[in-house]
Coordinates of C-alpha atoms in Angstrom, one line a residue:
Chain A
M182 CA 69.0 26.8 46.0
L183 CA 69.0 29.4 48.7
E184 CA 67.7 26.8 51.2
F185 CA 70.4 24.4 50.2
K186 CA 73.0 27.2 50.7
K187 CA 71.6 27.9 54.2
I188 CA 71.8 24.2 55.1
I189 CA 75.4 24.1 54.0
E190 CA 76.2 27.2 56.0
G191 CA 74.4 25.8 59.0
L192 CA 76.3 22.5 58.6
D193 CA 79.6 24.4 58.4
V194 CA 78.9 26.2 61.6
A195 CA 77.5 23.0 63.3
F196 CA 80.6 21.1 62.3
F197 CA 82.9 24.0 63.5
L198 CA 81.1 24.2 66.9
A199 CA 81.0 20.4 67.3
I200 CA 84.8 20.1 66.7
K201 CA 85.6 23.0 69.0
N202 CA 83.3 21.6 71.7
L203 CA 84.8 18.1 71.3
F204 CA 88.4 19.0 71.8
F205 CA 88.0 21.9 74.3
K206 CA 87.8 19.7 77.4
K207 CA 90.1 16.9 76.6
K208 CA 89.7 15.1 80.0
M209 CA 85.9 15.1 79.4
L210 CA 86.5 13.8 75.9
I211 CA 88.7 11.0 77.1
M212 CA 86.3 10.1 79.8
I213 CA 83.4 9.9 77.4
I214 CA 85.5 7.9 74.9
V215 CA 86.5 5.5 77.7
I216 CA 82.9 5.1 78.8
I217 CA 81.7 4.5 75.3
G218 CA 84.6 2.1 74.8
L219 CA 83.6 0.2 77.9
G220 CA 80.1 0.1 76.6
F221 CA 81.4 -1.5 73.4
L222 CA 83.3 -4.0 75.5
S223 CA 80.2 -4.8 77.5
M224 CA 78.2 -5.3 74.3
V225 CA 80.6 -7.8 72.8
F226 CA 82.9 -9.4 75.3
S227 CA 80.5 -11.3 77.6
A228 CA 78.7 -12.4 74.5
S229 CA 82.0 -13.6 73.0
I230 CA 82.7 -15.7 76.1
I231 CA 79.3 -17.3 75.9
T232 CA 79.7 -17.9 72.2
G233 CA 83.1 -19.4 73.0
L234 CA 81.5 -21.7 75.6
K235 CA 78.9 -22.7 73.1
F236 CA 81.5 -23.4 70.5
Q237 CA 83.6 -25.4 73.0
I238 CA 80.6 -27.6 74.0
E239 CA 79.6 -28.2 70.4
D240 CA 83.2 -28.8 69.3
K241 CA 83.8 -31.4 72.0
A242 CA 80.5 -33.1 71.2
I243 CA 81.4 -33.1 67.5
G244 CA 84.9 -34.2 68.2
V245 CA 83.9 -37.3 70.2
M246 CA 80.2 -38.0 70.0
T247 CA 78.9 -37.4 66.5
G248 CA 81.5 -35.9 64.1
N249 CA 80.1 -33.3 61.8
V250 CA 78.0 -35.9 60.1
L251 CA 76.9 -39.2 61.6
I252 CA 75.6 -42.2 59.6
E253 CA 73.5 -44.8 61.5
P254 CA 71.9 -48.0 60.2
D255 CA 68.3 -47.9 59.1
V256 CA 65.8 -48.4 61.9
D257 CA 65.2 -52.0 61.0
K258 CA 69.0 -52.8 60.7
D259 CA 71.7 -53.4 63.3
F260 CA 74.7 -52.5 61.2
I261 CA 75.8 -50.4 58.2
L262 CA 77.3 -52.8 55.6
N263 CA 80.1 -52.3 53.1
V264 CA 81.8 -49.7 55.3
D265 CA 85.0 -49.6 53.2
E266 CA 83.0 -48.6 50.2
I267 CA 81.2 -45.9 52.2
N268 CA 84.6 -44.7 53.5
K269 CA 86.0 -44.2 50.0
K270 CA 82.9 -42.4 48.8
A271 CA 82.7 -40.1 51.8
L272 CA 86.3 -39.2 51.5
A273 CA 85.7 -38.2 47.9
I274 CA 83.3 -35.5 49.0
P275 CA 84.9 -32.0 49.0
G276 CA 85.4 -30.8 52.6
V277 CA 85.4 -34.2 54.2
V278 CA 88.7 -34.7 56.0
G279 CA 88.1 -38.0 57.9
V280 CA 85.8 -40.9 58.2
S281 CA 85.8 -43.3 61.1
P282 CA 83.4 -46.3 61.4
H283 CA 82.6 -47.5 64.9
I284 CA 81.3 -50.9 66.0
N285 CA 79.7 -50.2 69.3
R286 CA 79.2 -52.9 72.0
G287 CA 78.3 -53.0 75.6
I288 CA 81.0 -53.9 78.2
T289 CA 81.5 -53.9 81.9
L290 CA 84.7 -52.9 83.5
I291 CA 85.7 -54.5 86.8
D292 CA 88.7 -53.2 88.9
K293 CA 90.9 -55.0 91.4
H294 CA 88.4 -54.1 94.2
G295 CA 85.5 -55.7 92.3
T296 CA 83.9 -52.3 91.5
K297 CA 82.0 -52.5 88.2
A298 CA 81.4 -49.7 85.7
P299 CA 79.3 -50.4 82.5
S300 CA 80.4 -48.6 79.4
Q301 CA 79.9 -48.4 75.6
L302 CA 82.8 -49.9 73.8
R303 CA 83.9 -48.5 70.4
I304 CA 85.8 -50.8 68.1
I305 CA 87.9 -48.5 65.9
D306 CA 90.6 -48.1 63.4
P307 CA 92.9 -45.8 65.5
E308 CA 94.3 -43.9 62.6
K309 CA 90.9 -43.2 61.1
E310 CA 89.6 -42.2 64.5
A311 CA 92.4 -39.8 65.0
R312 CA 91.4 -38.0 61.8
V313 CA 87.9 -37.6 63.1
S314 CA 88.0 -37.3 66.9
Y315 CA 89.9 -35.3 69.5
I316 CA 90.6 -38.3 71.7
D317 CA 94.3 -38.8 70.6
D318 CA 95.0 -35.2 71.5
N319 CA 93.5 -35.5 74.9
I320 CA 95.3 -38.4 76.6
L321 CA 95.5 -37.6 80.3
S322 CA 97.6 -40.7 81.2
G323 CA 99.3 -43.3 79.1
R324 CA 99.1 -43.4 75.3
Y325 CA 96.6 -43.5 72.4
L326 CA 95.9 -46.8 70.6
S327 CA 98.1 -47.8 67.6
Q328 CA 96.8 -49.8 64.6
K329 CA 98.2 -53.1 66.0
T330 CA 97.4 -52.6 69.7
V331 CA 96.1 -55.8 71.2
G332 CA 95.4 -56.7 74.9
E333 CA 94.9 -53.1 75.7
I334 CA 92.0 -50.7 76.2
L335 CA 91.6 -46.9 76.1
I336 CA 89.1 -45.6 78.6
G337 CA 87.3 -42.3 79.2
S338 CA 88.2 -40.3 82.3
D339 CA 84.7 -40.4 83.7
L340 CA 85.0 -44.1 84.1
T341 CA 88.0 -43.8 86.4
K342 CA 87.9 -42.8 90.0
K343 CA 91.1 -40.8 89.6
Y344 CA 90.1 -38.5 86.7
R345 CA 86.3 -38.5 86.8
M346 CA 84.3 -35.3 87.0
Q347 CA 80.9 -36.8 87.9
E348 CA 81.0 -38.5 91.3
A349 CA 77.5 -40.0 90.8
L350 CA 78.5 -42.4 88.0
P351 CA 80.1 -45.7 88.6
A352 CA 83.9 -45.7 88.1
V353 CA 86.8 -48.1 88.4
D354 CA 90.1 -47.6 90.3
V355 CA 92.5 -47.8 87.4
D356 CA 95.1 -45.7 85.7
A357 CA 97.3 -46.2 82.6
G358 CA 99.3 -49.4 82.9
D359 CA 96.9 -51.1 85.3
M360 CA 95.1 -54.3 84.4
I361 CA 91.3 -54.4 84.3
T362 CA 88.7 -57.1 83.8
V363 CA 86.4 -56.5 80.9
I364 CA 83.2 -58.5 80.4
F365 CA 82.1 -58.1 76.7
D366 CA 78.4 -58.4 75.7
N367 CA 79.1 -61.7 74.0
G368 CA 80.0 -63.2 77.4
V369 CA 83.7 -63.2 76.9
T370 CA 85.7 -62.0 79.9
K371 CA 89.2 -60.8 79.4
E372 CA 92.0 -59.1 81.3
L373 CA 93.2 -56.0 79.4
K374 CA 95.8 -53.5 80.2
V375 CA 94.7 -49.9 80.4
R376 CA 96.8 -48.3 77.6
G377 CA 95.6 -44.8 78.3
V378 CA 92.9 -42.6 79.9
Y379 CA 91.5 -39.8 77.7
G380 CA 89.5 -36.8 78.9
L381 CA 88.1 -33.6 77.4
D382 CA 86.7 -32.2 80.7
F383 CA 83.3 -32.8 79.3
A384 CA 81.1 -35.3 81.0
A385 CA 79.2 -36.3 77.8
T386 CA 82.3 -37.3 75.9
D387 CA 84.5 -39.0 78.6
I388 CA 82.4 -42.1 79.1
Y389 CA 83.5 -44.4 76.2
T390 CA 86.1 -47.2 75.9
Y391 CA 88.0 -48.0 72.8
I392 CA 89.8 -51.1 71.4
T393 CA 91.3 -51.8 68.0
K394 CA 89.9 -54.0 65.4
E395 CA 92.9 -56.3 66.0
E396 CA 91.8 -56.8 69.6
A397 CA 88.1 -57.1 68.5
K398 CA 89.1 -60.0 66.1
Q399 CA 90.4 -61.9 69.1
V400 CA 87.6 -61.1 71.5
F401 CA 84.7 -61.7 69.0
N402 CA 86.6 -64.3 67.0
V403 CA 86.0 -62.6 63.7
T404 CA 87.9 -61.7 60.5
D405 CA 88.7 -58.4 58.8
E406 CA 85.8 -59.3 56.4
D407 CA 83.4 -59.6 59.3
L408 CA 84.5 -56.2 60.6
N409 CA 83.6 -54.4 57.4
I410 CA 80.4 -53.2 59.2
A411 CA 79.7 -50.3 61.5
T412 CA 77.2 -49.3 64.2
E413 CA 77.8 -45.7 63.3
I414 CA 80.2 -43.8 61.0
M415 CA 81.5 -40.4 62.1
I416 CA 82.5 -38.0 59.3
K417 CA 84.7 -35.0 60.0
T418 CA 84.5 -31.9 57.7
K419 CA 87.1 -29.2 57.2
E420 CA 84.8 -26.6 58.8
R421 CA 81.3 -26.3 60.2
G422 CA 78.5 -25.2 58.1
I423 CA 79.0 -27.5 55.1
E424 CA 77.2 -30.5 56.7
D425 CA 74.1 -30.2 54.6
D426 CA 76.1 -30.3 51.4
V427 CA 78.0 -33.4 52.6
I428 CA 74.7 -35.1 53.6
Y429 CA 73.3 -34.2 50.2
K430 CA 76.3 -35.7 48.4
L431 CA 76.2 -38.9 50.6
K432 CA 72.6 -39.4 49.6
Q433 CA 73.5 -38.8 46.0
F434 CA 76.1 -41.6 46.3
G435 CA 73.2 -43.9 47.3
I436 CA 74.5 -44.4 50.8
S437 CA 71.7 -45.8 52.8
G438 CA 71.0 -45.4 56.5
R439 CA 70.0 -42.5 58.6
I440 CA 72.3 -39.6 58.0
W441 CA 72.4 -36.8 60.6
S442 CA 74.1 -33.5 60.9
W443 CA 75.6 -32.9 64.4
Q444 CA 72.9 -30.3 65.2
E445 CA 70.2 -32.9 64.6
K446 CA 72.0 -35.6 66.4
L447 CA 73.0 -33.7 69.5
G448 CA 69.3 -33.0 70.3
I449 CA 69.0 -31.7 73.9
L450 CA 72.6 -30.7 73.9
N451 CA 72.0 -28.6 70.8
Q452 CA 69.0 -27.0 72.5
F453 CA 71.2 -26.2 75.4
T454 CA 73.9 -24.6 73.2
D455 CA 71.2 -22.7 71.2
S456 CA 69.9 -21.5 74.6
L457 CA 73.4 -20.3 75.3
L458 CA 73.3 -18.3 72.1
I459 CA 70.1 -16.6 73.2
V460 CA 71.8 -15.8 76.6
S461 CA 74.7 -14.4 74.6
K462 CA 72.3 -12.2 72.6
I463 CA 70.5 -11.1 75.7
T464 CA 73.9 -10.3 77.3
A465 CA 74.8 -8.2 74.2
L466 CA 71.4 -6.5 74.3
I467 CA 71.8 -5.6 78.0
G468 CA 75.3 -4.4 77.2
T469 CA 73.8 -2.2 74.4
I470 CA 71.2 -0.8 76.8
I471 CA 73.8 -0.1 79.4
A472 CA 76.0 1.5 76.8
F473 CA 73.1 3.6 75.5
A474 CA 72.1 4.7 79.0
T475 CA 75.6 5.6 79.9
I476 CA 76.2 7.6 76.7
Y477 CA 72.8 9.3 77.1
I478 CA 73.6 10.4 80.7
M479 CA 77.1 11.6 79.8
I480 CA 75.9 13.6 76.9
Y481 CA 72.8 14.8 78.7
I482 CA 75.0 16.2 81.6
N483 CA 77.3 17.7 78.9
V484 CA 74.3 19.4 77.2
L485 CA 72.8 20.6 80.6
H486 CA 76.1 22.4 81.2
K487 CA 75.8 24.1 77.9
R488 CA 72.3 25.5 78.3
T489 CA 73.5 29.1 78.7
Q490 CA 75.7 28.7 75.7
I491 CA 72.8 27.3 73.7
G492 CA 70.7 30.3 74.7
V493 CA 73.5 32.8 73.7
M494 CA 73.9 31.1 70.3
K495 CA 70.2 31.3 69.7
A496 CA 70.3 35.0 70.8
M497 CA 73.0 35.5 68.2
G498 CA 70.7 34.2 65.5
I499 CA 72.2 30.7 65.2
N500 CA 69.1 28.6 64.4
K501 CA 68.0 25.7 66.4
E502 CA 68.7 23.2 63.6
T503 CA 72.4 24.3 63.5
I504 CA 72.8 24.0 67.2
L505 CA 71.0 20.6 67.3
T506 CA 73.2 19.4 64.4
S507 CA 76.3 20.5 66.2
Y508 CA 75.4 18.3 69.2
V509 CA 74.5 15.4 66.9
I510 CA 77.8 15.7 65.1
Q511 CA 79.6 15.8 68.5
S512 CA 77.8 12.7 69.6
F513 CA 78.6 11.1 66.3
F514 CA 82.3 11.7 66.9
Y515 CA 81.9 10.5 70.5
G516 CA 80.4 7.3 69.0
I517 CA 83.2 7.0 66.4
L518 CA 86.1 7.6 68.8
G519 CA 84.5 5.6 71.6
G520 CA 83.7 2.8 69.1
I521 CA 87.3 2.7 67.8
F522 CA 88.7 2.7 71.4
G523 CA 86.2 0.0 72.3
F524 CA 87.1 -2.0 69.3
F525 CA 90.8 -2.0 70.2
L526 CA 90.0 -2.5 73.9
T527 CA 87.9 -5.6 73.0
K528 CA 90.5 -6.8 70.5
S529 CA 93.1 -6.6 73.3
M530 CA 90.9 -8.4 75.7
I531 CA 90.1 -11.1 73.1
A532 CA 93.8 -11.4 72.3
Y533 CA 94.7 -11.8 76.0
F534 CA 92.0 -14.4 76.6
T535 CA 93.0 -16.2 73.4
I536 CA 96.5 -16.6 74.8
N537 CA 95.2 -17.1 78.4
P538 CA 91.8 -18.9 78.0
I539 CA 89.3 -18.9 80.8
I540 CA 89.5 -22.2 82.5
M541 CA 85.9 -23.5 83.1
P542 CA 84.8 -26.9 84.3
I543 CA 84.2 -27.8 80.7
G544 CA 87.8 -26.8 79.9
A545 CA 89.6 -23.9 78.4
V546 CA 87.1 -21.5 76.9
Y547 CA 88.3 -19.0 74.2
P548 CA 86.2 -15.9 73.4
I549 CA 84.8 -16.0 69.9
I550 CA 83.7 -13.0 68.0
K551 CA 83.0 -12.5 64.4
L552 CA 83.9 -9.4 62.4
S553 CA 80.2 -8.9 61.8
D554 CA 79.7 -8.7 65.6
Y555 CA 82.2 -5.9 65.8
V556 CA 80.6 -4.1 62.9
I557 CA 77.1 -4.5 64.2
S558 CA 78.1 -3.4 67.7
F559 CA 80.0 -0.4 66.3
F560 CA 77.0 0.7 64.3
I561 CA 74.6 0.1 67.3
L562 CA 76.9 2.2 69.4
L563 CA 77.2 4.9 66.8
I564 CA 73.4 5.1 66.4
S565 CA 73.0 5.1 70.2
S566 CA 75.5 7.9 70.6
V567 CA 73.7 10.0 67.9
F568 CA 70.3 9.5 69.6
A569 CA 71.9 10.1 73.0
G570 CA 73.1 13.4 71.7
Y571 CA 70.0 14.3 69.8
F572 CA 67.3 13.9 72.5
P573 CA 69.0 16.0 75.3
A574 CA 70.0 18.7 72.8
Q575 CA 66.6 18.8 71.3
G576 CA 65.2 19.4 74.8
A577 CA 67.7 22.1 75.4
I578 CA 67.2 24.0 72.2
K579 CA 63.4 24.1 72.7
E580 CA 64.0 26.1 75.9
N581 CA 63.1 29.8 75.9
I582 CA 66.2 31.9 75.2
L583 CA 66.1 33.9 78.4
D584 CA 65.5 30.9 80.6
A585 CA 68.5 29.2 78.9
I586 CA 70.8 32.2 79.3
F587 CA 69.8 33.3 82.8
K588 CA 68.7 30.0 84.4
G589 CA 71.2 27.7 82.6
Chain B
M232 CA 84.8 57.4 58.5
K233 CA 81.1 58.2 58.9
K234 CA 80.0 60.9 61.2
K235 CA 77.1 60.7 63.5
T236 CA 73.8 61.7 62.0
I237 CA 70.3 61.2 63.4
N238 CA 67.9 61.5 60.5
K239 CA 64.8 60.8 62.4
K240 CA 64.2 57.7 60.5
T241 CA 62.3 55.4 62.9
I242 CA 64.2 52.1 63.3
I243 CA 62.2 50.8 66.3
D244 CA 58.6 51.5 66.8
V245 CA 57.1 50.1 70.0
Q246 CA 53.3 50.2 70.2
N247 CA 51.7 49.6 73.5
I248 CA 53.6 46.4 74.5
S249 CA 52.9 44.6 77.7
K250 CA 54.6 41.6 79.2
H251 CA 53.0 39.4 81.8
Y252 CA 54.6 36.4 83.6
V253 CA 52.3 33.8 84.8
M254 CA 53.6 31.6 87.7
G255 CA 50.7 29.4 88.9
P256 CA 48.0 31.7 90.2
M257 CA 50.4 34.7 90.3
V258 CA 50.5 37.1 87.3
T259 CA 53.4 39.5 87.3
K260 CA 53.0 42.5 85.0
A261 CA 56.5 43.5 84.0
L262 CA 55.4 45.8 81.3
K263 CA 52.0 47.5 81.3
G264 CA 51.7 48.9 77.9
I265 CA 54.5 51.1 76.8
S266 CA 55.0 52.9 73.5
F267 CA 58.1 54.7 72.1
K268 CA 60.2 55.2 69.1
I269 CA 63.9 54.9 68.5
Y270 CA 65.6 56.6 65.6
K271 CA 68.4 55.4 63.4
G272 CA 71.8 56.4 64.7
E273 CA 70.6 57.1 68.2
F274 CA 72.3 56.0 71.4
V275 CA 69.4 55.5 73.7
G276 CA 69.6 54.6 77.3
I277 CA 66.8 52.7 79.0
M278 CA 67.0 53.6 82.6
G279 CA 65.0 52.9 85.7
P280 CA 65.3 51.3 89.2
S281 CA 65.8 47.7 89.7
G282 CA 62.8 45.6 88.7
S283 CA 61.2 48.5 86.8
G284 CA 61.0 46.5 83.5
K285 CA 64.0 47.9 81.6
S286 CA 65.7 44.6 80.8
T287 CA 62.3 43.1 80.0
T288 CA 61.8 45.9 77.5
L289 CA 65.2 45.3 75.9
H290 CA 64.4 41.5 75.6
Q291 CA 61.2 42.3 73.7
L292 CA 63.0 44.7 71.4
G293 CA 65.8 42.3 70.9
L294 CA 63.5 39.4 69.9
L295 CA 64.7 37.4 72.9
D296 CA 61.2 37.3 74.2
I297 CA 57.6 37.8 72.8
P298 CA 55.4 40.5 74.4
T299 CA 52.1 39.4 75.8
S300 CA 50.4 42.1 73.7
G301 CA 51.3 45.1 71.6
R302 CA 53.4 45.4 68.4
I303 CA 57.0 46.1 67.7
F304 CA 58.3 47.3 64.3
I305 CA 62.0 47.1 63.5
D306 CA 63.0 48.9 60.3
G307 CA 59.4 48.7 59.2
V308 CA 59.0 45.0 59.9
E309 CA 56.5 43.9 62.5
V310 CA 58.7 41.5 64.4
T311 CA 56.0 40.4 67.0
T312 CA 54.4 38.3 64.4
L313 CA 57.5 36.6 63.0
S314 CA 57.8 32.8 63.2
D315 CA 60.6 31.3 65.3
I316 CA 62.9 30.7 62.3
E317 CA 62.2 34.2 61.0
R318 CA 63.0 35.7 64.4
S319 CA 66.3 33.7 64.4
Y320 CA 67.1 34.9 60.9
F321 CA 66.2 38.5 61.9
R322 CA 68.4 38.4 65.0
L323 CA 71.3 37.1 62.9
N324 CA 71.1 39.7 60.2
K325 CA 69.8 42.8 62.0
L326 CA 70.5 42.7 65.7
G327 CA 73.5 42.5 68.0
Y328 CA 73.7 41.9 71.7
V329 CA 76.0 42.6 74.6
F330 CA 75.1 40.9 77.8
Q331 CA 75.9 41.9 81.3
Q332 CA 78.0 38.8 81.9
Y333 CA 79.8 38.8 78.5
R334 CA 78.4 35.4 77.4
N335 CA 81.2 34.5 75.1
I336 CA 81.5 30.9 74.0
P337 CA 84.2 29.4 76.1
E338 CA 85.3 26.8 73.6
L339 CA 86.1 29.5 71.0
T340 CA 89.0 32.0 70.9
A341 CA 88.3 35.7 70.9
L342 CA 88.7 35.7 67.1
E343 CA 86.4 32.7 66.6
N344 CA 83.7 34.2 68.9
V345 CA 83.8 37.4 66.8
Y346 CA 83.6 35.7 63.4
L347 CA 80.9 33.1 64.4
P348 CA 77.9 35.3 63.4
L349 CA 79.6 36.1 60.1
R350 CA 80.3 32.4 59.4
M351 CA 76.7 31.6 60.2
M352 CA 75.7 34.2 57.7
G353 CA 77.7 32.3 55.1
K354 CA 80.4 34.9 54.6
P355 CA 83.6 33.7 52.9
R356 CA 86.5 32.8 55.1
Y357 CA 88.7 35.6 54.1
Y358 CA 85.9 38.1 54.8
Y359 CA 85.0 36.9 58.2
L360 CA 88.6 36.5 59.3
N361 CA 89.4 40.1 58.2
E362 CA 86.3 41.6 59.7
A363 CA 86.9 39.9 63.0
K364 CA 90.5 40.8 63.2
T365 CA 89.7 44.4 62.3
L366 CA 87.1 44.6 65.0
L367 CA 89.3 43.1 67.6
E368 CA 91.9 45.6 66.7
K369 CA 89.4 48.4 67.1
V370 CA 88.5 47.2 70.6
G371 CA 92.1 47.0 71.5
L372 CA 92.5 43.2 71.5
K373 CA 94.9 42.8 68.6
D374 CA 97.3 40.7 70.7
R375 CA 94.6 38.7 72.5
M376 CA 92.6 37.4 69.6
H377 CA 93.8 33.8 69.9
H378 CA 93.0 33.6 73.6
H379 CA 90.0 31.9 75.0
P380 CA 87.6 33.9 77.1
F381 CA 88.8 32.3 80.4
E382 CA 92.3 33.7 79.6
L383 CA 91.0 37.3 79.4
S384 CA 90.0 39.8 82.0
G385 CA 86.4 40.8 82.5
G386 CA 86.9 44.0 80.5
E387 CA 88.6 42.2 77.7
Q388 CA 85.9 39.6 77.6
Q389 CA 83.3 42.3 77.3
R390 CA 85.2 43.9 74.5
V391 CA 85.2 40.5 72.7
A392 CA 81.4 40.4 73.3
L393 CA 81.1 43.9 71.9
A394 CA 83.1 43.0 68.8
R395 CA 81.1 39.9 68.3
A396 CA 77.8 41.9 68.6
L397 CA 79.1 44.3 65.9
A398 CA 80.8 41.9 63.6
H399 CA 77.8 41.4 61.3
K400 CA 77.1 45.2 61.2
P401 CA 73.7 45.0 62.9
D402 CA 71.1 47.7 62.4
I403 CA 70.7 47.9 66.2
L404 CA 73.0 47.0 69.0
F405 CA 71.4 46.1 72.3
A406 CA 73.4 46.2 75.5
D407 CA 72.1 45.0 78.8
E408 CA 74.1 46.8 81.5
P409 CA 77.3 45.9 79.8
T410 CA 79.5 47.6 82.5
A411 CA 77.7 46.2 85.5
N412 CA 80.3 43.5 86.1
L413 CA 83.3 45.6 85.3
D414 CA 85.4 48.0 87.4
T415 CA 85.1 51.7 86.6
E416 CA 88.1 51.9 84.3
A417 CA 87.1 48.8 82.2
G418 CA 83.5 50.1 82.2
E419 CA 84.6 53.4 80.8
V420 CA 86.5 51.6 78.0
I421 CA 83.4 49.8 77.0
L422 CA 81.2 52.9 77.1
N423 CA 83.7 54.9 75.1
L424 CA 83.8 52.1 72.5
L425 CA 80.0 52.1 72.3
K426 CA 80.1 55.9 71.9
H427 CA 82.8 55.6 69.3
F428 CA 80.8 53.1 67.2
N429 CA 77.7 55.2 67.6
E430 CA 79.3 58.5 66.7
D431 CA 81.8 57.4 64.1
Y432 CA 79.8 54.6 62.4
G433 CA 76.2 55.7 63.1
Q434 CA 75.5 52.5 65.0
T435 CA 72.1 52.6 66.7
I436 CA 72.5 51.5 70.3
V437 CA 69.9 50.7 72.9
M438 CA 71.5 50.2 76.2
V439 CA 70.0 49.4 79.6
S440 CA 71.6 51.0 82.6
H441 CA 70.8 52.0 86.1
D442 CA 73.9 54.1 86.5
L443 CA 73.2 57.8 86.5
E444 CA 76.9 58.5 85.7
Q445 CA 76.3 57.0 82.2
I446 CA 73.6 59.5 81.2
K447 CA 76.2 61.6 79.5
Y448 CA 76.8 58.9 76.9
F449 CA 73.2 58.8 75.8
D450 CA 71.5 60.9 73.2
R451 CA 68.2 60.2 74.8
I452 CA 66.9 58.4 77.8
I453 CA 63.8 56.2 78.1
R454 CA 62.8 56.0 81.7
I455 CA 60.8 53.1 82.9
K456 CA 59.2 52.6 86.3
D457 CA 56.8 49.9 87.5
G458 CA 56.4 48.7 83.9
L459 CA 55.4 52.1 82.5
L460 CA 57.2 54.9 80.8
E461 CA 58.1 57.7 83.2
R462 CA 57.2 61.0 81.7

């Protein structure tokens, strides 16, 4: 009981000394808070940009290449049959917001100069595609396809000399409104008008061409019944993370074929974005180390300047534990105040870059940070601050009283 | 008000203490085996030339340092064998210090500096505030109690240090050349205050000084030269 009373008394004095120390030199306090705040920023901001970049790459790939879930025919089959039935079943699954079947064919585009550019053609229902992909929102020139569009083609920007990002790939000299010769893989050659050029500033997605089913009926001389097939079916979900549930439900509905989540389907691209996540974590770790080192140095210098004072307090009979606790409490408050400042600083930066995204070759990149990242960073910073206060103070309190007083 | 009495009760018993400082191959013998007693209620001056070992003696008595050999008893307790935490507790409850350079805590006001030891002892708020205020009044700093040390003159800072050293009513007050950094007038104020606390409250005081002018304040002088008592 006596020991408990002594601990409480020690805590009372430690808290009192810590608060007095904290607010005595306000400029010093502000400087430490700013430095810890910048440490917080360095821990989370760079990582949030990399996370944003990762998200952007994945989002574009999901938005054009795979959807959240992609159904492909079984290995021994060329097409998925009864697409309308699958469409209905998939749309009945909670979280599914769009289903778009594609019939993919090979084509060659030839411009007025005779330049050829091979491409993958996607025969689509434009309304269904708009619910699944981002193409309709990313028209660089001209217009998106309508349900009844015939005699027109939508092409990806990387297939055009004017809008392409990759010089190495073959491209044709066309823009919206121009005529272009299209050789289909069934041997049919047709002059089509370029209805629009789409582009997401992402090389992997801007290489496709699109026509409507109405146009396909003419080119391939087929009926609506014949087009109730697909080479692939892209499924869009309300949010990421529910793909496995959707796949499970699709299988429960007896839908055959190979069903992939976007992570599985993106393969190398997914490995790349996962690598970005590791880079993001390393960046955060380096930020943490820098923050810790900075806090440690700041508090160490602060403690060094207090050696005499520590010696005097020991001479007065204030025990080492109380003195140490007062420095730990001080550091804890540095951590809290610096963390709060850092949180608002980072929030401000995130808000600024959300309104004014960073324009990268891949397009506008928005910083992404989860609440849990803030919380984790805050606690890491807090623990770092406490340790950064504890170790220098522990060293100082071990010092001989006379050395501390007269050599401090 | 108590009046000064020296009842020959030994409060400090120093038995053959020595203090050696080792710096590489060099051994400096600051104290070479000194013994003396100090009685309750005495105002004792430790005097001697510079480097004679008087401050070293005070540091051993005040538990700021540990002698290389010998024994020290304070109020019957052998303090040379106490553990670190026991020494700390002993200093807090039994001893008070006044340093040459004041050594107040700059972050605390005069009042806070004075009540800090009382607060550390777990005294209630009303008690430590009253005691500190009373003491600051006694040393003539009634109007300066909410000032920080850097806002006070040297003499005022030393009076704060004196009040702090006396706040917890220590058995012994140690003062290490408390007037050395002060002008004559401020120095006399401090010495008169020390004398006042000694005579009126029976405070035992052990003070280091090399100023012969101050002899008149002491009941007894312990002279040290070359680490030995001068007979």
